[in-house]
Coordinates of C-alpha atoms in Angstrom, one line a residue:
Chain I
M1 CA 68.7 22.2 15.1
R2 CA 66.6 19.5 13.3
I3 CA 66.4 22.0 10.4
G4 CA 70.2 21.8 10.3
V5 CA 70.3 18.1 9.7
K6 CA 67.5 18.2 7.1
A7 CA 69.4 21.0 5.4
G8 CA 72.5 19.0 5.6
A9 CA 70.8 15.9 4.1
A10 CA 69.5 18.0 1.2
L11 CA 73.0 19.3 0.7
T12 CA 74.3 15.8 0.7
A13 CA 71.8 14.8 -1.9
V14 CA 73.0 17.7 -4.1
L15 CA 76.6 16.8 -3.6
V16 CA 76.2 13.2 -4.5
L17 CA 74.3 14.1 -7.6
V18 CA 77.0 16.6 -8.6
A19 CA 79.8 13.9 -7.7
A20 CA 78.0 11.4 -9.8
E21 CA 77.9 13.6 -12.9
P22 CA 81.4 13.0 -14.3
A23 CA 81.7 10.0 -16.5
W24 CA 84.1 7.7 -14.7
A25 CA 85.7 6.4 -17.9
H26 CA 86.9 9.8 -18.8
M27 CA 88.1 11.1 -15.3
Q28 CA 91.6 12.2 -14.6
F29 CA 93.6 9.9 -12.2
Q30 CA 93.3 12.5 -9.4
S31 CA 89.5 12.7 -9.7
A32 CA 89.4 8.9 -9.4
V33 CA 91.6 9.1 -6.3
F34 CA 89.3 11.6 -4.8
Y35 CA 86.2 9.7 -5.5
G36 CA 87.8 6.4 -4.5
G37 CA 88.7 8.0 -1.1
M38 CA 85.2 9.1 -0.7
L39 CA 83.8 5.7 -1.3
H40 CA 86.7 3.7 0.2
A41 CA 85.4 3.3 3.8
W42 CA 82.0 2.4 2.5
I43 CA 83.2 -0.5 0.4
T44 CA 85.6 -2.0 2.8
P45 CA 83.5 -4.5 4.8
D46 CA 84.8 -4.0 8.2
S47 CA 84.4 -0.2 8.1
A48 CA 81.2 -0.2 6.2
L49 CA 79.3 -2.3 8.7
L50 CA 80.3 0.2 11.4
L51 CA 79.6 3.2 9.3
V52 CA 76.1 2.0 8.3
A53 CA 75.2 1.1 12.1
L54 CA 76.5 4.4 13.3
S55 CA 74.7 6.4 10.6
A56 CA 71.5 4.6 11.4
W57 CA 72.0 4.9 15.1
A58 CA 72.6 8.7 14.8
S59 CA 69.0 8.9 13.3
L60 CA 67.6 8.1 16.8
A61 CA 68.9 11.2 18.4
T62 CA 66.1 13.3 19.7
D63 CA 67.9 16.6 19.6
A64 CA 69.1 16.5 16.0
E65 CA 72.4 18.3 15.5
L66 CA 75.5 18.1 13.4
L67 CA 77.9 17.3 16.3
P68 CA 77.8 13.4 15.8
Y69 CA 78.5 13.9 12.2
V70 CA 81.4 16.1 12.7
T71 CA 82.7 13.8 15.4
L72 CA 82.3 10.9 12.9
T73 CA 84.2 12.8 10.2
L74 CA 87.0 13.6 12.5
G75 CA 87.3 10.3 14.0
L76 CA 87.2 8.5 10.7
T77 CA 89.7 10.8 9.1
A78 CA 92.1 10.3 12.1
G79 CA 91.5 6.6 11.9
V80 CA 92.3 6.4 8.2
A81 CA 95.4 8.6 8.6
A82 CA 96.6 6.3 11.3
G83 CA 95.8 3.2 9.5
L84 CA 97.7 4.3 6.4
L85 CA 100.8 4.5 8.6
G86 CA 100.7 0.8 9.2
P87 CA 98.9 -1.9 11.2
V88 CA 97.8 -1.0 14.7
P89 CA 98.5 -3.9 17.3
V90 CA 95.4 -5.6 18.7
F91 CA 93.2 -3.3 16.6
Q92 CA 91.3 -6.0 14.8
P93 CA 89.7 -7.8 17.7
V94 CA 88.7 -4.4 19.1
A95 CA 87.0 -3.6 15.8
G96 CA 84.8 -6.7 16.2
V97 CA 83.8 -5.6 19.8
V98 CA 83.0 -2.1 18.7
T99 CA 80.9 -3.4 15.8
V100 CA 79.0 -5.6 18.2
A101 CA 78.4 -2.7 20.5
V102 CA 77.1 -0.4 17.9
G103 CA 75.1 -3.1 16.3
L104 CA 73.4 -3.8 19.7
L105 CA 72.9 -0.1 20.3
L106 CA 70.9 0.1 17.0
A107 CA 69.1 -3.3 17.6
T108 CA 67.9 -2.1 21.0
Q109 CA 67.2 1.3 19.9
T110 CA 69.3 2.8 22.7
R111 CA 69.7 6.5 23.0
L112 CA 72.7 7.7 25.0
S113 CA 73.5 11.1 26.6
R114 CA 75.0 13.6 24.3
A115 CA 78.5 13.0 25.7
G116 CA 77.9 9.2 25.6
G117 CA 76.8 9.4 22.0
V118 CA 79.7 11.5 20.9
G119 CA 82.2 9.2 22.8
V120 CA 80.8 5.9 21.1
T121 CA 80.7 7.8 17.7
L122 CA 84.4 8.9 18.0
V123 CA 85.6 5.5 19.1
A124 CA 83.8 3.7 16.4
A125 CA 84.7 6.2 13.8
V126 CA 88.4 5.9 14.6
V127 CA 88.1 2.1 14.6
A128 CA 86.3 2.2 11.2
G129 CA 89.0 4.5 9.9
L130 CA 91.8 2.2 11.0
A131 CA 90.1 -0.6 9.2
A132 CA 89.7 1.5 6.0
G133 CA 93.1 2.9 6.2
A134 CA 94.9 -0.4 6.6
D135 CA 92.9 -1.7 3.5
A136 CA 93.9 1.3 1.2
A137 CA 95.9 0.6 -1.9
G138 CA 99.5 1.7 -1.9
D139 CA 99.3 4.1 -4.7
V140 CA 96.9 6.4 -2.9
K141 CA 98.4 6.3 0.5
E142 CA 100.2 9.6 0.2
S143 CA 97.4 11.4 -1.6
A144 CA 95.9 14.4 0.1
L145 CA 93.0 14.0 -2.3
F146 CA 92.3 10.6 -1.1
M147 CA 92.1 11.8 2.4
A148 CA 89.9 14.7 1.4
G149 CA 87.6 12.3 -0.3
E150 CA 87.5 10.1 2.9
A151 CA 86.6 13.1 5.0
I152 CA 83.8 14.3 2.7
G153 CA 82.4 10.8 2.3
A154 CA 82.6 10.4 6.1
F155 CA 80.4 13.6 6.5
V156 CA 77.9 13.4 3.6
F157 CA 76.9 9.8 3.6
P158 CA 76.1 9.4 7.3
L159 CA 74.2 12.6 7.0
A160 CA 72.2 11.3 4.0
I161 CA 71.4 8.1 5.8
S162 CA 70.3 9.7 9.0
G163 CA 68.5 12.4 7.3
A164 CA 66.5 9.8 5.2
L165 CA 65.6 7.9 8.5
M166 CA 65.2 10.8 11.0
D167 CA 61.5 11.7 10.3
R168 CA 60.5 8.3 9.3
Q169 CA 60.6 6.3 12.6
T170 CA 57.5 4.3 11.8
R171 CA 56.9 1.0 13.5
L172 CA 58.1 -0.7 10.2
V173 CA 61.3 1.3 9.9
V174 CA 62.1 0.8 13.7
L175 CA 61.7 -2.9 13.2
G176 CA 63.9 -2.8 10.2
L177 CA 66.6 -0.9 12.0
R178 CA 66.5 -3.3 14.9
I179 CA 66.8 -6.3 12.6
V180 CA 69.7 -4.8 10.7
G181 CA 71.4 -3.8 14.1
S182 CA 71.2 -7.4 15.1
W183 CA 72.7 -8.5 11.7
I184 CA 75.6 -6.1 12.2
A185 CA 76.1 -7.2 15.8
A186 CA 76.1 -10.9 14.8
I187 CA 78.6 -10.3 11.9
G188 CA 80.7 -8.2 14.4
L189 CA 80.7 -11.1 16.7
I190 CA 81.9 -13.6 14.1
L191 CA 84.5 -11.0 13.0
F192 CA 85.8 -10.6 16.5
A193 CA 86.2 -14.4 16.9
F194 CA 88.1 -14.7 13.7
R195 CA 90.4 -11.7 14.5
L196 CA 91.0 -12.9 17.9
K197 CA 91.9 -16.3 16.6
Q198 CA 94.4 -14.7 14.0
A199 CA 95.9 -12.5 16.7
L200 CA 96.6 -15.2 19.1
Chain N
M1 CA 50.7 -3.9 4.7
R2 CA 50.7 -5.6 1.3
R3 CA 54.1 -3.8 0.6
F4 CA 55.5 -5.1 3.9
V5 CA 54.4 -8.7 2.9
L6 CA 55.9 -8.5 -0.6
A7 CA 59.2 -6.6 0.1
P8 CA 61.0 -9.6 1.7
V9 CA 60.0 -11.8 -1.2
F10 CA 61.6 -9.3 -3.6
W11 CA 64.8 -9.1 -1.5
L12 CA 65.3 -12.7 -2.1
F13 CA 65.3 -12.3 -5.9
P14 CA 68.9 -10.9 -6.3
A15 CA 70.0 -14.5 -5.5
L16 CA 68.9 -15.3 -9.1
A17 CA 71.6 -13.0 -10.5
Y18 CA 74.4 -14.8 -8.8
A19 CA 75.2 -16.8 -12.1
H20 CA 76.3 -13.6 -13.6
S21 CA 78.4 -12.2 -10.7
A22 CA 82.1 -12.3 -10.5
A23 CA 83.8 -14.9 -8.5
G24 CA 85.7 -13.9 -5.3
A25 CA 84.0 -11.7 -2.9
V26 CA 80.5 -12.4 -4.1
S27 CA 81.0 -16.2 -4.1
G28 CA 81.8 -16.2 -0.4
F29 CA 78.7 -14.1 0.4
G30 CA 76.6 -16.0 -2.2
A31 CA 77.5 -19.3 -0.8
G32 CA 76.6 -18.1 2.8
F33 CA 73.5 -16.5 1.6
L34 CA 72.3 -19.7 -0.2
H35 CA 73.3 -22.0 2.7
P36 CA 70.2 -21.4 4.9
I37 CA 67.9 -21.2 1.8
T38 CA 68.9 -24.5 0.4
G39 CA 68.2 -26.3 3.6
V40 CA 64.5 -27.1 4.1
D41 CA 65.0 -27.5 7.9
H42 CA 66.7 -24.1 8.1
V43 CA 64.0 -22.5 6.0
L44 CA 61.1 -23.9 7.9
A45 CA 62.7 -23.0 11.3
M46 CA 63.5 -19.5 10.3
L47 CA 60.0 -18.9 8.9
A48 CA 58.7 -20.3 12.1
V49 CA 60.7 -17.6 14.1
G50 CA 59.2 -14.8 12.1
L51 CA 55.7 -16.4 12.3
W52 CA 55.8 -16.9 16.0
G53 CA 57.0 -13.3 16.5
A54 CA 54.1 -12.0 14.5
E55 CA 51.7 -14.2 16.3
L56 CA 53.0 -13.2 19.7
E57 CA 53.1 -9.4 18.7
G58 CA 54.3 -6.8 21.2
K59 CA 58.0 -6.9 22.0
A60 CA 58.3 -10.5 20.6
I61 CA 57.9 -9.3 17.0
W62 CA 61.5 -7.7 17.2
M63 CA 63.0 -9.6 20.1
L64 CA 62.9 -12.9 18.3
P65 CA 64.4 -11.9 15.0
I66 CA 67.1 -9.8 16.6
T67 CA 68.0 -12.4 19.2
F68 CA 68.3 -15.3 16.7
P69 CA 71.2 -13.9 14.6
L70 CA 73.1 -12.9 17.7
I71 CA 72.9 -16.4 19.3
M72 CA 73.3 -18.1 15.9
S73 CA 76.6 -16.2 15.4
L74 CA 78.0 -17.8 18.6
G75 CA 77.1 -21.1 17.3
A76 CA 78.8 -20.3 13.9
V77 CA 81.9 -19.4 15.6
A78 CA 81.9 -22.7 17.5
G79 CA 81.2 -24.5 14.2
I80 CA 84.0 -22.7 12.4
L81 CA 86.5 -23.2 15.2
G82 CA 85.7 -26.9 15.3
V83 CA 84.4 -26.9 19.0
P84 CA 82.7 -30.3 19.3
M85 CA 78.9 -30.3 19.6
I86 CA 76.6 -33.3 19.7
A87 CA 73.2 -33.9 18.1
V88 CA 73.3 -30.8 15.8
E89 CA 70.9 -32.2 13.3
I90 CA 68.6 -33.3 16.0
G91 CA 68.6 -29.8 17.5
I92 CA 67.8 -28.3 14.1
T93 CA 64.9 -30.8 13.4
A94 CA 63.6 -30.3 17.0
S95 CA 63.6 -26.6 16.4
V96 CA 61.2 -27.1 13.4
I97 CA 58.9 -29.3 15.4
V98 CA 58.9 -27.2 18.5
L99 CA 58.6 -23.8 16.8
G100 CA 55.8 -25.3 14.4
S101 CA 54.0 -26.6 17.4
V102 CA 54.1 -23.5 19.4
I103 CA 52.6 -21.6 16.6
A104 CA 49.9 -24.3 16.1
L105 CA 49.0 -24.4 19.8
N106 CA 49.1 -20.5 20.0
F107 CA 51.5 -20.9 22.9
R108 CA 52.0 -17.4 24.3
P109 CA 54.8 -17.1 26.9
N110 CA 56.2 -13.7 27.7
A111 CA 58.7 -12.3 25.2
G112 CA 61.7 -13.3 27.5
V113 CA 60.7 -17.0 27.5
A114 CA 60.0 -17.1 23.8
T115 CA 63.4 -15.4 23.1
A116 CA 65.1 -18.1 25.3
I117 CA 63.4 -20.8 23.4
V118 CA 64.4 -19.4 20.0
G119 CA 67.9 -18.7 21.3
C120 CA 68.5 -22.3 22.4
F121 CA 67.7 -23.5 18.9
A122 CA 69.8 -20.7 17.3
I123 CA 73.0 -22.3 18.5
F124 CA 72.4 -25.5 16.5
H125 CA 71.6 -23.6 13.2
G126 CA 74.7 -21.3 13.7
Y127 CA 76.9 -24.4 14.4
A128 CA 75.7 -26.2 11.3
H129 CA 76.4 -23.1 9.1
G130 CA 79.8 -22.5 10.6
A131 CA 80.8 -26.2 10.4
E132 CA 79.9 -26.4 6.8
L133 CA 82.0 -23.4 5.7
P134 CA 83.3 -24.3 2.3
H135 CA 87.1 -24.4 1.9
Q136 CA 88.8 -21.5 0.1
T137 CA 85.8 -19.2 1.0
S138 CA 86.2 -16.0 3.0
A139 CA 84.7 -16.9 6.3
F140 CA 83.6 -13.3 7.0
E141 CA 81.8 -13.1 3.7
F142 CA 80.2 -16.5 4.2
C143 CA 78.9 -15.6 7.6
T144 CA 77.7 -12.2 6.5
G145 CA 75.8 -14.1 3.8
F146 CA 74.1 -16.6 6.0
V147 CA 73.2 -13.9 8.6
V148 CA 71.6 -11.8 6.1
A149 CA 69.7 -14.7 4.5
T150 CA 68.5 -15.9 7.9
G151 CA 67.3 -12.4 8.8
M152 CA 65.4 -12.1 5.5
L153 CA 63.7 -15.5 6.2
H154 CA 62.6 -14.0 9.6
L155 CA 61.2 -11.0 7.8
C156 CA 59.4 -13.2 5.4
G157 CA 57.9 -15.1 8.3
I158 CA 56.8 -11.8 10.1
G159 CA 55.4 -10.6 6.9
V160 CA 53.3 -13.8 6.3
G161 CA 52.5 -13.8 10.0
L162 CA 50.6 -10.4 9.6
V163 CA 47.9 -12.6 8.2
T164 CA 46.6 -12.6 11.8
H165 CA 45.3 -9.2 11.2
L166 CA 42.9 -10.6 8.6
P167 CA 39.5 -12.4 9.4
H168 CA 40.4 -16.1 10.3
G169 CA 44.0 -15.1 9.9
L170 CA 45.0 -16.8 13.2
K171 CA 43.5 -20.0 12.2
V172 CA 45.5 -19.8 9.0
L173 CA 48.6 -19.0 10.9
R174 CA 48.1 -22.0 13.4
S175 CA 47.5 -24.2 10.4
G176 CA 50.7 -23.1 9.0
G177 CA 52.5 -23.9 12.2
A178 CA 50.9 -27.4 12.3
A179 CA 52.2 -27.9 8.8
I180 CA 55.7 -26.8 9.9
A181 CA 55.6 -29.1 12.8
T182 CA 54.5 -32.1 10.7
A183 CA 57.3 -31.4 8.2
G184 CA 59.6 -31.4 11.2
I185 CA 58.4 -34.8 12.3
V186 CA 59.0 -36.2 8.7
L187 CA 62.5 -34.8 8.8
A188 CA 63.0 -36.3 12.1
G189 CA 61.8 -39.7 10.8
R190 CA 64.3 -39.5 8.0
I191 CA 67.2 -38.8 10.4
L192 CA 66.1 -41.7 12.6
L193 CA 65.9 -44.0 9.5
G194 CA 69.3 -42.8 8.4
N195 CA 67.9 -41.4 5.1

């Protein structure tokens, strides 16, 4: 199954290269909406933190398979769709808690069981999707292209990050991942405090 | 190893480009990023955390730099929310003296004790960053900036600390620790003299 992830990472690289080909200045509006959707969750701070942590954490899986990435895609897409409908009560403090949890999993290099990993990925992806969906601009909210872009971005970018890290778990890379995980957890903690203060 | 030592130095260079960046999102992050770097007490303490981790090796090399930001973020939240805390400057200066001294003395507790020592000081550093949050700046972006800058200073410390793998490297590292502790004593003197 490891070959599957590697092939997926290679496919991702090709897709990104192809997607980068059109000149942005000359794109039609609909293409811009699609690419905007693809990048949206990755440039919204709340969701980007979670997605980077999840993608890096997925690279720790010993039995590499595509299930976490499919779960992430479905969760993120569902979250974005829910987020577009309107604000979800008490969601924002929860986002902080989930960010801390995923950051800590990465910092401590914790590997969970298959079910545990899928569960954490699903919850975190939905939360990241809610953050990204709530932040989407009004003119793209009803666009299927935007959602398609979100879904494809949710699949290919984590796969690219994980694929790049998966076979390179050297001491230095592991140290880097631990440190980045602690940064994400620390930022999530601050985020949680702010959101909680706002909610109360 | 050479690449490992140089990489954190290059990571700091993007700060030079801030003069050309747009205001708004970047200014919050930029202000936060520069906050630990522009305070000599913060810089010395953060470098010392990395140096001590490299000196201790084993688990400590990653436990210290991952614990510090987590505990520091608690202090930052307290500072931003205005929770009263006494002797913040003294705590920060003490961190410079203590962390410099443990490097100089080659004090080698187990990783848990070392983490606890570093964690205690992290509260003061975080509080100072949080309490000095500029007005009209996104708190989230500012905090992200100082967390990342702090972590990069740790990485610089770890990178420099790898000098221990060279002949006489431990002596060089311990001398560096002594220099940091001395600088901390000077800073403490300035605080006591009100300057």
